[in-house]
Amino acid sequence: MNSSEHLTSQYVMVIDVDRCTGCGACMIACAIENNVSPAHPDATDRTGVTWMRVVKVDSGKNGNGQQARFLPLPCQQCAAQTPCVTVCPQNAVEVDESTGIVFQMPQRCFGCRYCMAACPYHARYFNWWDPEWPEGMEQTLNPDVAPRMRGVVEKCNFCHGRYHAARAAAAEEGHPTSDNVRYEPACAQACPTQAITFGTLADEESGVGELIRSATAFRILPKLGTEPRVYYLSELKWIRQLAEREKELPTGEEVHG
Amino acid sequence: MSSTLTRRNILKLAGGSVLGFLLSPMPWKTLDDVSIWTQNWSWIPKVPRGPITHKFTSCSLCPSACSVKARMTSGKPVSLWGLPGTEIRRGALCSIGLAGHHLAFHPTRIRETVRVKKLVEGVTFDPVSPDDLVAHLATILREIQSHPREGTFALLDGRPGGMTSDMHRLIMSHLDASTYILPDAYDGCFMEALGEMTEEPTAQYGLNLSRTRTILNFGASLFEGWGSSPQVLEQFRSRRNELTIIQVDPQRSASAVCANHWIPIKPGSETAFALGLANVIIRERLHDPSMTARAVDLDRSKPFSFMDLTRQFPPSRVSSLTEIPEQLIVETARQFASDKPAIALADDFSGEVLHRIVWGLNALVGAIGKEGSVSHKHQLPRPWKEYQQAPVTRLSEIPDHSIRLLIVDGSLTDSTIPWSTLHRKLRSENCTVVHCSPYQPQQADLIDYIFPVHAPYETYRDTPTGSYSRKTGFSISAPLWNGPQGTCEAWQLLQRIVTTAGISLKGGLAGLQPSNLLRSQTDAIFHAKRGALHLPAVNETVPVIEVTSSDEFHAAILDGAVWSDEDVAPPSSGKFLFLGKSVAASETLVRSVLATGNLASRDANEFPLLLVPVDREVASRFAQVSPIMSKLYQESGLKPSPQIAHIHHETAERFDLVDNGKVVIRSTHGSTEAVLRFDGSVRPDTVEVSASKIDTIRSRHGALPQASEIMGHAGREQWNHLMFVRIERA
């Protein structure tokens, strides 16, 4: 496989910000799929574990003139100069060249949290406490994903359990297994307004290729050169400016995120 | 050759050994094993193993009744997913529905019958024998039957509309001195209010939004994430550019964020705003003549007319009441009346007065019975007739201090139980209150006994038509778990009490089991020979007339099929009442409306800020949610945590309050602690506090700060009731 084939066979997520209603279904679906436990009593928005986090951003004006939107923020799966890979002393983070997915391996992680400091998207989470479910609820855990212990970092991996299950299913059906097997992460499946699209550029049916070429597509902090594999769509200029941070905002306007 | 052991030899041996050891795989293997071992502590839960299967069912948590596909491991559910099914149930599971299978294990779950013991330091729950409780309640019921003057028996239904409600009413029809009560506000009461304004009080209405161009929303849950109409989500997804949503809301809710226009109205002035719109529509003759011709009390010649009422709310006055610019009121009215089909909606818990005025707005623009707005639908075919059932009485109609024995069915919802109003209705002495719920109640001070009932997905539960649904529908929420031993449905407790009291139940009610009940219901639908059956397993829709037998129909429903009724043509005539069915009723409504104009009755010095309760939908609709919802409330701040109050920074500066500071919020009803956060979207002179009583979050201090602590009786039961507070640094 040459490098251009690599790029087209790698997975891409496209999130339509104008369709997101901030319902949080993606966050809950993600937590259930990946066996992330309910919050510890002491957990806060800084110490919690939310692989997919939806944040409310606004255009900064007060009152009636203010616009707001919800911005779902999973790991951006950086394709170039992946900051977390560069800093990890344990090689606990790797980029899978065939799928483009940035994998976190909790078995190797010893919890130094360099990767969290390096991540410009704040998409990595540290387990400050052991995972704990109310009595009996552990029966509802996803059999495809092992719970992690305290002291390790974790993050979105585009539902790796589903990826492997899809490959296994394709193999069972006798299809020639390839790396870019079609599957859907939990957040995309759960979204009630279908704001999240997922697939590879090679898979034309997924529609991601067309979406990322649209005029309303943008990525977060592109000037860092990390080439995120998560794209966003919005017709609102202020939200693109907020995400790209490339231009000065109009005088007197601020953005809050 | 002599061999002597020198110091150099020892050092070489030691160095070589260390080097050799490091070059061997042993230390690295040991490190690897230790690493894996330390991540497999015995207290880290192990994932379940076993064969993977799938089961089709429906979600019973809210009236949207989304179709569900459950992924099962060894016969136990590990995840739930929405299914794109029929046109009435899109299968867009909300975050609460996605975690519905967790609810059987909620930490507040009640697994046995308990007596509530009230102590100074709080309440405790002491187990009692269910048979003893039934015998005790049967004795009280017998006394009530023989001495009705000493108090009555009442049953309050937390979520009416299903087979359980039918059973309550059928059993209670055999009793004297008994009343079947509905709360004054419940899911679907906004749509039901329309029936009372037409000549068809039993008519069923739904929404048909497939061509709607304008939605004017007074706080109904469109995009809050739960309880939302799947139809609204579908229209938002597929026709975003053709649909204009105007959100009238004191807070920048999720619906306000997603709306095309947000009108940040002064809390409590929504009715005045709606009347201001009606004033403009009538004055500029933008109203629909076909609908207004049907109106009985629009004209000024009647003693109390809608036209007279709206004349008292010109835009200039409404602007001062609502703090919305006059021009915006006029423009909103023009858009609503001209960009049609249009529909105005209101939150179920916003009160009867606002419901009436909003329906009046809909009538003015001809939205009732037209495509793209309000549609008619059939009643669900029932196995029992209305006359066989006990009549429905609203809680407000019950005389004060009259109830001696009260059973509260809080199986599906606890938060909507109007405990404070119930308190007034109970006899002050010698009265007994039994709460049927899967969970510990959020207000236990009135309750004497708690009888455990099934949690969601522990029994077969019908999921009848949602109030916003375009057509009538029916499906079953099938059990995915076995409930704790001894749990049953609330109607079965009533059945046991009545039979133990020696009162004979006719029509086979005495021995009726849930399975027979369900079969009776599916037979009634099958024999109506209407509509179609959607089979989720094969994603096919089959007309009911093509289903060969009632057995086949019943089996399909048990396997997760969804029945949807046929379309109904709207009646072309029929009278419409804007205000009330009598002069007295109209006068009462007009007085209530005029009272909404008086928004300044408070002591501004003592309580200078207006409380805006947020996250009302969860507080209103759900008995409990999964602890995993803490991701939204506690670990991300996406939804308003009960621990955090929001205020505009300019308001905060006036009261010398700081961002992220701890504060005490006081009202005439009490006080609560919270962390104050600045938010530019909060209206001046208001403070936003979560109304949610959901027990997913335990603060590190043990307490659970809630707006409900300071909202008082009326504030807890009607969200747009005004509540004034003051904030002090803690």
Coordinates of N, CA and C in Angstrom, one line a residue, chain A residues 16 18-25 27-29 31-33 35-45 48-50 53-54 56 58 62-64 66 68-70 106-107 109 130-131 133-145 147 149 152 162 186 189-190 192-194, chain B residues 35-36 38-39 41 43-49 52 71 73 76-79 81 92-95 98-99 101-102 105 107 223-226 233 236-237 240 252 254 257-258 262-264 328 481 626-632 634-639 648-650 677 680-681 698 700:
Chain A
D16 N -21.3 17.6 11.9 CA -22.1 18.8 11.5 C -22.5 19.6 12.7
D18 N -24.0 22.4 13.0 CA -25.3 23.0 12.9 C -26.4 22.0 13.1
R19 N -26.1 20.7 13.1 CA -27.1 19.7 13.4 C -27.1 19.2 14.8
C20 N -26.0 19.5 15.5 CA -25.9 19.0 16.9 C -26.8 19.8 17.8
T21 N -27.6 19.0 18.6 CA -28.6 19.7 19.5 C -28.1 19.6 20.9
G22 N -26.9 19.2 21.1 CA -26.3 19.1 22.5 C -27.0 18.2 23.4
C23 N -27.6 17.1 22.9 CA -28.4 16.2 23.7 C -27.5 15.3 24.6
G24 N -26.3 15.1 24.1 CA -25.4 14.3 24.9 C -25.5 12.8 24.7
A25 N -26.3 12.4 23.7 CA -26.5 11.0 23.4 C -25.2 10.4 23.0
M27 N -22.2 11.2 24.0 CA -21.4 11.0 25.2 C -21.8 9.8 26.0
I28 N -23.1 9.6 26.1 CA -23.6 8.4 26.9 C -23.3 7.1 26.1
A29 N -23.6 7.2 24.8 CA -23.3 6.0 24.0 C -21.8 5.6 24.0
A31 N -19.7 6.3 26.5 CA -19.3 5.7 27.8 C -19.8 4.3 28.0
I32 N -21.0 4.0 27.4 CA -21.5 2.6 27.6 C -20.7 1.7 26.7
E33 N -20.4 2.1 25.5 CA -19.7 1.3 24.5 C -18.3 0.9 25.0
N35 N -17.1 1.1 28.2 CA -17.0 0.8 29.6 C -16.3 1.8 30.5
V36 N -16.8 3.1 30.2 CA -16.3 4.2 31.1 C -17.3 4.2 32.3
S37 N -16.8 4.2 33.5 CA -17.7 4.1 34.6 C -18.4 5.4 35.0
P38 N -19.5 5.4 35.7 CA -20.1 6.6 36.2 C -19.1 7.4 37.0
A39 N -19.5 8.7 37.2 CA -18.5 9.6 37.9 C -18.3 9.2 39.3
H40 N -17.0 9.3 39.7 CA -16.7 9.2 41.1 C -17.3 10.4 41.8
P41 N -17.7 10.3 43.1 CA -18.4 11.5 43.8 C -17.6 12.7 43.7
D42 N -16.2 12.6 43.7 CA -15.4 13.8 43.7 C -15.0 14.3 42.3
A43 N -15.5 13.6 41.3 CA -15.1 14.0 39.9 C -15.7 15.3 39.5
T44 N -14.9 16.1 38.8 CA -15.4 17.3 38.3 C -15.3 17.4 36.7
D45 N -15.6 18.5 36.1 CA -15.4 18.6 34.7 C -13.9 18.6 34.3
G48 N -13.0 14.3 35.3 CA -13.9 13.3 34.8 C -13.3 12.6 33.5
V49 N -13.9 11.5 33.1 CA -13.5 10.8 31.9 C -14.6 10.8 30.9
T50 N -14.5 11.6 29.8 CA -15.5 11.7 28.8 C -14.8 11.7 27.5
R53 N -16.7 14.6 24.4 CA -17.2 15.7 25.3 C -17.9 16.7 24.4
V54 N -19.1 17.1 24.7 CA -19.8 18.1 23.9 C -19.7 19.4 24.7
K56 N -20.4 23.7 24.9 CA -21.2 24.8 24.4 C -20.3 26.0 24.1
D58 N -20.1 30.0 22.3 CA -21.0 31.1 21.9 C -20.2 32.2 21.2
N62 N -23.8 39.6 24.2 CA -24.7 39.4 25.3 C -26.2 39.3 24.8
G63 N -27.0 38.6 25.5 CA -28.5 38.7 25.3 C -28.9 38.1 23.9
N64 N -29.8 38.8 23.3 CA -30.5 38.3 22.1 C -29.6 38.2 20.9
Q66 N -26.6 37.1 20.9 CA -25.6 36.0 21.1 C -26.1 34.7 20.4
A68 N -25.1 30.6 19.8 CA -24.3 29.5 20.5 C -24.5 28.2 19.7
R69 N -23.6 27.3 19.9 CA -23.6 26.0 19.2 C -23.0 25.0 20.2
F70 N -23.3 23.8 19.9 CA -22.6 22.7 20.6 C -21.5 22.1 19.8
P106 N -3.4 1.1 27.5 CA -3.4 1.4 29.0 C -2.4 0.4 29.6
Q107 N -2.2 -0.8 29.0 CA -1.2 -1.7 29.7 C 0.2 -1.2 29.8
C109 N 0.8 2.2 29.7 CA 0.8 3.6 30.3 C 1.1 3.5 31.8
D130 N -10.4 4.2 40.5 CA -10.7 3.0 39.9 C -12.1 3.1 39.3
P131 N -12.4 2.4 38.3 CA -13.8 2.4 37.7 C -14.7 1.6 38.7
W133 N -18.9 0.6 39.3 CA -20.3 0.7 38.9 C -21.2 0.3 40.1
P134 N -22.4 0.8 40.1 CA -23.3 0.4 41.2 C -23.5 -1.1 41.1
E135 N -23.8 -1.7 42.3 CA -23.9 -3.2 42.4 C -24.9 -3.8 41.3
G136 N -24.4 -4.7 40.6 CA -25.2 -5.3 39.6 C -25.1 -4.7 38.2
M137 N -24.7 -3.5 38.1 CA -24.6 -2.8 36.8 C -23.4 -3.3 36.0
E138 N -22.4 -4.0 36.7 CA -21.3 -4.5 35.9 C -21.7 -5.6 34.9
Q139 N -22.9 -6.1 35.1 CA -23.5 -7.1 34.2 C -23.7 -6.5 32.8
T140 N -23.8 -5.1 32.8 CA -24.2 -4.4 31.6 C -22.9 -4.0 30.8
L141 N -21.7 -4.4 31.2 CA -20.5 -3.9 30.6 C -20.4 -4.6 29.2
N142 N -19.8 -3.8 28.3 CA -19.6 -4.3 26.9 C -18.5 -5.4 26.9
P143 N -18.8 -6.6 26.5 CA -17.8 -7.7 26.5 C -16.6 -7.4 25.7
D144 N -16.7 -6.5 24.7 CA -15.6 -6.3 23.8 C -14.5 -5.3 24.3
V145 N -14.7 -4.7 25.4 CA -13.8 -3.6 25.9 C -13.5 -3.9 27.4
P147 N -12.4 -2.8 31.1 CA -12.3 -1.5 31.9 C -10.8 -1.2 32.3
M149 N -7.9 0.6 34.8 CA -7.7 0.9 36.3 C -7.3 2.4 36.5
V152 N -4.1 5.4 34.7 CA -3.7 5.4 33.3 C -4.5 6.4 32.6
R162 N -15.4 -2.1 18.1 CA -16.3 -2.2 16.9 C -15.5 -2.5 15.7
A186 N -19.9 4.3 18.2 CA -21.1 4.4 19.0 C -21.7 5.8 18.9
Q189 N -23.6 6.2 15.7 CA -24.8 5.4 15.7 C -25.9 6.1 16.6
A190 N -25.5 6.7 17.7 CA -26.5 7.2 18.6 C -27.0 8.6 18.3
P192 N -29.1 11.4 17.3 CA -30.5 11.4 16.8 C -30.7 12.3 15.6
T193 N -29.8 13.2 15.3 CA -29.9 14.1 14.1 C -28.9 13.7 13.1
Q194 N -28.2 12.6 13.3 CA -27.2 12.1 12.3 C -26.2 13.2 12.0
Chain B
S35 N 2.9 -5.1 35.0 CA 2.1 -4.0 34.4 C 0.7 -4.5 34.1
I36 N 0.6 -5.7 33.5 CA -0.7 -6.3 33.3 C -1.4 -6.7 34.6
T38 N -1.1 -5.4 37.5 CA -1.6 -4.2 38.2 C -2.8 -3.6 37.6
Q39 N -3.1 -4.0 36.4 CA -4.3 -3.5 35.8 C -5.4 -4.5 35.8
W41 N -6.7 -5.8 38.8 CA -7.0 -6.0 40.3 C -8.3 -6.7 40.4
W43 N -10.7 -6.0 42.1 CA -11.9 -5.1 42.3 C -12.2 -4.4 41.0
I44 N -11.4 -4.6 39.9 CA -11.8 -4.0 38.6 C -12.8 -5.0 38.0
P45 N -14.0 -4.5 37.7 CA -15.1 -5.4 37.2 C -14.6 -6.2 35.9
K46 N -15.1 -7.4 35.9 CA -14.8 -8.2 34.7 C -16.0 -8.1 33.8
V47 N -15.7 -8.1 32.5 CA -16.8 -8.0 31.5 C -17.5 -9.3 31.4
P48 N -18.8 -9.3 31.1 CA -19.5 -10.5 31.0 C -19.2 -11.2 29.7
R49 N -19.2 -12.5 29.7 CA -18.9 -13.3 28.5 C -20.1 -14.2 28.2
I52 N -23.7 -13.6 22.0 CA -24.3 -12.3 21.7 C -25.6 -12.6 20.9
R71 N -28.7 -5.2 22.6 CA -27.6 -6.2 22.4 C -27.5 -7.0 23.7
T73 N -25.7 -10.1 26.1 CA -24.7 -11.1 26.3 C -25.2 -12.1 27.3
K76 N -28.4 -11.1 28.8 CA -28.5 -9.9 29.6 C -28.1 -8.7 28.7
P77 N -28.9 -7.6 28.8 CA -28.6 -6.4 27.9 C -27.3 -5.7 28.3
V78 N -26.5 -5.4 27.2 CA -25.3 -4.7 27.4 C -25.3 -3.3 26.7
S79 N -26.2 -3.2 25.8 CA -26.4 -1.8 25.2 C -27.8 -1.8 24.5
W81 N -30.0 0.4 21.5 CA -29.9 1.3 20.3 C -31.2 1.6 19.8
A92 N -34.9 7.4 17.7 CA -33.8 8.3 18.0 C -33.7 8.3 19.5
L93 N -33.0 7.3 20.1 CA -32.9 7.2 21.6 C -32.2 8.3 22.1
C94 N -32.7 8.9 23.2 CA -32.0 10.0 23.9 C -30.9 9.4 24.8
S95 N -30.2 10.3 25.5 CA -29.1 9.8 26.3 C -29.7 9.0 27.5
L98 N -30.7 5.6 26.1 CA -29.5 4.7 25.8 C -29.1 3.9 27.0
A99 N -29.3 4.5 28.2 CA -28.8 3.9 29.4 C -30.0 3.3 30.2
H101 N -31.2 0.4 30.4 CA -31.0 -0.9 30.9 C -30.2 -0.8 32.3
H102 N -29.7 0.3 32.6 CA -29.0 0.5 33.9 C -29.9 0.7 35.0
F105 N -30.5 -1.3 38.3 CA -29.4 -1.3 39.3 C -29.2 0.1 39.9
P107 N -28.7 3.0 42.4 CA -28.4 2.9 43.8 C -29.6 3.2 44.7
F223 N -35.4 20.2 21.9 CA -34.0 19.7 21.7 C -33.3 19.5 23.0
E224 N -34.0 19.4 24.1 CA -33.4 19.3 25.4 C -32.7 18.0 25.5
G225 N -32.9 17.0 24.7 CA -32.2 15.8 24.7 C -33.1 14.6 25.2
W226 N -34.2 14.9 25.7 CA -35.1 13.8 26.2 C -36.5 14.3 26.2
L233 N -37.2 16.1 15.8 CA -35.8 15.9 15.4 C -35.6 15.5 14.0
F236 N -35.9 18.6 11.9 CA -34.7 19.4 12.1 C -33.6 18.9 11.3
R237 N -33.5 17.5 11.2 CA -32.4 16.9 10.5 C -32.6 17.1 9.0
R240 N -33.9 21.4 7.7 CA -33.4 22.4 8.6 C -33.6 23.8 7.9
R252 N -31.2 30.3 28.0 CA -30.7 29.8 26.7 C -30.5 28.3 26.8
A254 N -31.1 24.2 25.4 CA -30.7 23.6 24.1 C -31.6 23.9 23.0
V257 N -30.7 27.3 21.8 CA -29.4 27.3 21.0 C -29.7 26.8 19.6
C258 N -30.6 25.8 19.4 CA -30.8 25.2 18.1 C -31.9 26.0 17.3
W262 N -34.1 33.2 19.2 CA -34.4 33.0 20.6 C -34.9 34.3 21.2
I263 N -36.0 34.2 21.8 CA -36.6 35.4 22.5 C -36.5 35.3 24.0
P264 N -35.4 35.9 24.6 CA -35.2 35.7 26.0 C -36.2 36.5 26.9
L328 N -40.1 43.6 18.0 CA -39.8 42.2 17.9 C -41.1 41.4 18.2
W481 N -34.6 -7.9 31.9 CA -34.1 -8.5 33.2 C -35.3 -9.1 34.0
S626 N -29.9 6.8 34.7 CA -28.8 6.0 35.0 C -27.7 6.9 35.6
P627 N -26.9 6.3 36.5 CA -25.7 7.0 37.0 C -24.7 7.5 36.0
I628 N -24.8 6.8 34.8 CA -23.8 7.2 33.7 C -24.2 8.6 33.2
M629 N -25.4 9.1 33.6 CA -25.7 10.5 33.1 C -24.8 11.5 33.8
S630 N -24.1 11.1 34.8 CA -23.1 12.0 35.5 C -22.1 12.5 34.5
K631 N -21.9 11.8 33.3 CA -21.0 12.3 32.3 C -21.5 13.7 31.8
L632 N -22.8 13.8 31.7 CA -23.4 15.1 31.2 C -23.5 16.2 32.3
Q634 N -22.0 16.1 35.6 CA -20.9 16.3 36.6 C -19.6 16.4 35.9
E635 N -19.3 15.6 34.9 CA -18.0 15.5 34.4 C -17.7 16.3 33.1
S636 N -18.8 17.0 32.6 CA -18.5 17.8 31.4 C -19.2 19.2 31.5
G637 N -20.2 19.3 32.4 CA -20.9 20.6 32.4 C -21.8 20.9 31.3
L638 N -22.1 19.8 30.4 CA -23.0 20.0 29.3 C -24.4 20.3 29.8
K639 N -24.8 19.6 30.9 CA -26.1 19.9 31.4 C -25.9 20.6 32.8
H648 N -25.6 36.5 35.3 CA -24.9 37.4 34.4 C -23.9 38.2 35.3
H649 N -22.7 38.5 34.7 CA -21.6 39.1 35.5 C -22.0 40.5 35.9
E650 N -22.8 41.2 35.1 CA -23.2 42.6 35.6 C -24.1 42.5 36.8
R677 N -21.5 30.7 38.8 CA -20.7 30.8 37.6 C -21.3 32.0 36.8
G680 N -22.8 35.0 30.2 CA -23.4 36.1 29.5 C -24.8 35.9 28.9
S681 N -25.2 34.7 28.8 CA -26.5 34.4 28.3 C -27.7 34.5 29.3
R698 N -23.7 13.2 43.7 CA -23.6 13.4 45.1 C -22.5 14.3 45.4
R700 N -19.5 16.3 47.2 CA -18.5 15.7 48.2 C -18.9 16.1 49.6

